[in-house]
Short mmCIF file of C-alpha atoms in Angstrom, two decimals:
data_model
loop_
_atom_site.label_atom_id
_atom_site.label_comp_id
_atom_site.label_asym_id
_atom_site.label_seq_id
_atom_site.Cartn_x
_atom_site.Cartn_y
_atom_site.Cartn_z
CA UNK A 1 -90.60 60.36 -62.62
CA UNK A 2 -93.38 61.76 -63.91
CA UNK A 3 -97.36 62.55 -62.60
CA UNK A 4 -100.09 63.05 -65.31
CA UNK A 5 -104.06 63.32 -65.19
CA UNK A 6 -105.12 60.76 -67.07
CA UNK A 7 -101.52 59.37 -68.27
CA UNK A 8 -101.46 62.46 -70.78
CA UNK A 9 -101.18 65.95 -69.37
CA UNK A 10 -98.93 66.58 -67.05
CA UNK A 11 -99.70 68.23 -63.28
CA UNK A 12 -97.73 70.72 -61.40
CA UNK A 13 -97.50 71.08 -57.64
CA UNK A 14 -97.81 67.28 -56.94
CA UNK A 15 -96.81 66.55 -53.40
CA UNK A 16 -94.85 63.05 -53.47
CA UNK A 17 -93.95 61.47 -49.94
CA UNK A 18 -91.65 58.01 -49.37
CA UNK A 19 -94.09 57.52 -46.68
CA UNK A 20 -92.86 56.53 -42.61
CA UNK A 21 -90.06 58.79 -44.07
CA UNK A 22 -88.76 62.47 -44.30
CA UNK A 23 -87.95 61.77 -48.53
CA UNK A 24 -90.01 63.06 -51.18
CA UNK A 25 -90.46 66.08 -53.75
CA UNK A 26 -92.50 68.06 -55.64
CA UNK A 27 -93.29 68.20 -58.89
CA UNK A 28 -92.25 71.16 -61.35
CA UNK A 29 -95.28 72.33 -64.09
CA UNK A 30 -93.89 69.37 -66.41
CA UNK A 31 -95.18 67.54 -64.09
CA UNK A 32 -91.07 65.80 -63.38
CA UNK A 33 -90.04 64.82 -60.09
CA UNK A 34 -87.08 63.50 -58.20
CA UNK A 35 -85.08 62.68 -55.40
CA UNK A 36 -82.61 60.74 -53.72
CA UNK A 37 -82.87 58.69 -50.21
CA UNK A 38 -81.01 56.00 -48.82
CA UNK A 39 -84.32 53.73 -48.08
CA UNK A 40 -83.71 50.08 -48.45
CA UNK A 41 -86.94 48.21 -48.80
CA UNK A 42 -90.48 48.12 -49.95
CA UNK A 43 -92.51 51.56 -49.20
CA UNK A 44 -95.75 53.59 -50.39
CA UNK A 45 -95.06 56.37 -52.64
CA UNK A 46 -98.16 58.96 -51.98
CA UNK A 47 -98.93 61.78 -54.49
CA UNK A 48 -101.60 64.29 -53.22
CA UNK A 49 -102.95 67.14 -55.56
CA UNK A 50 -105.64 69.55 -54.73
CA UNK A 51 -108.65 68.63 -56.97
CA UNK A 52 -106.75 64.88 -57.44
CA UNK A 53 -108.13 61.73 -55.75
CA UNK A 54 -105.02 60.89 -53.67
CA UNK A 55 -102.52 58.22 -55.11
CA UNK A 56 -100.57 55.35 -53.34
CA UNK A 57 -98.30 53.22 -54.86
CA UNK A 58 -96.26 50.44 -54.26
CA UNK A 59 -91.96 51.23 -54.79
CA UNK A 60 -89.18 48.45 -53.96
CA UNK A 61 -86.22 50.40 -53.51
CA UNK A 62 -82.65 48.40 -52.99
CA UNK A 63 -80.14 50.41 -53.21
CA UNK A 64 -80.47 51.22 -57.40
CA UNK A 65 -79.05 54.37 -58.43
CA UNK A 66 -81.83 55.41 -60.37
CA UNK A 67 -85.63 54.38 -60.14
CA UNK A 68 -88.03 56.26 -62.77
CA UNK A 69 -92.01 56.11 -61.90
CA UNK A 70 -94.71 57.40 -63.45
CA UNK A 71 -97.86 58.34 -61.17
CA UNK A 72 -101.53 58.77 -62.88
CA UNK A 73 -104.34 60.81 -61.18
CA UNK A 74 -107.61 61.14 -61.70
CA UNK A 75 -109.53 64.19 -61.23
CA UNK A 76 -112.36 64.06 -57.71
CA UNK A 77 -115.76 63.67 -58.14
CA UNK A 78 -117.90 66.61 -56.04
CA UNK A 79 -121.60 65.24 -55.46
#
């Protein structure tokens, strides 16, 4: 997959967690990511970037060899 500010740039660094499991990666300065589990099921997929509002999203995962995903943030608002 792939995580991008504002579904253009890419981001680096991402933290991406399968979450209630030990699966997920981070992303390289192209912003790509992947990895492999053996999950069956529906889960959240969390991406956390420093200076990013956190993202959760929704995955069904059933046993498919390859899943691709594309994760938007957006940028925090400091008042």
């Amino acid at each position: 997959g792939v995580v991008t500010y504002n579904n253009v740039n890419p981001i680096g660094n991402v933290s991406l967690t399968l979450d209630g499991t030990y699966d997920g990666a981070t992303t390289n300065a192209k912003g790509e990511f992947s990895f492999e589990t053996s999950e069956v099921g529906t889960f959240t997929l969390t991406a956390k970037a420093t200076g990013f509002v956190d993202v959760t999203q929704q995955v069904a995962l059933a046993g498919q060899p390859t899943l691709k995903l594309n994760v938007v943030l957006t940028t925090k608002s400091f008042t």
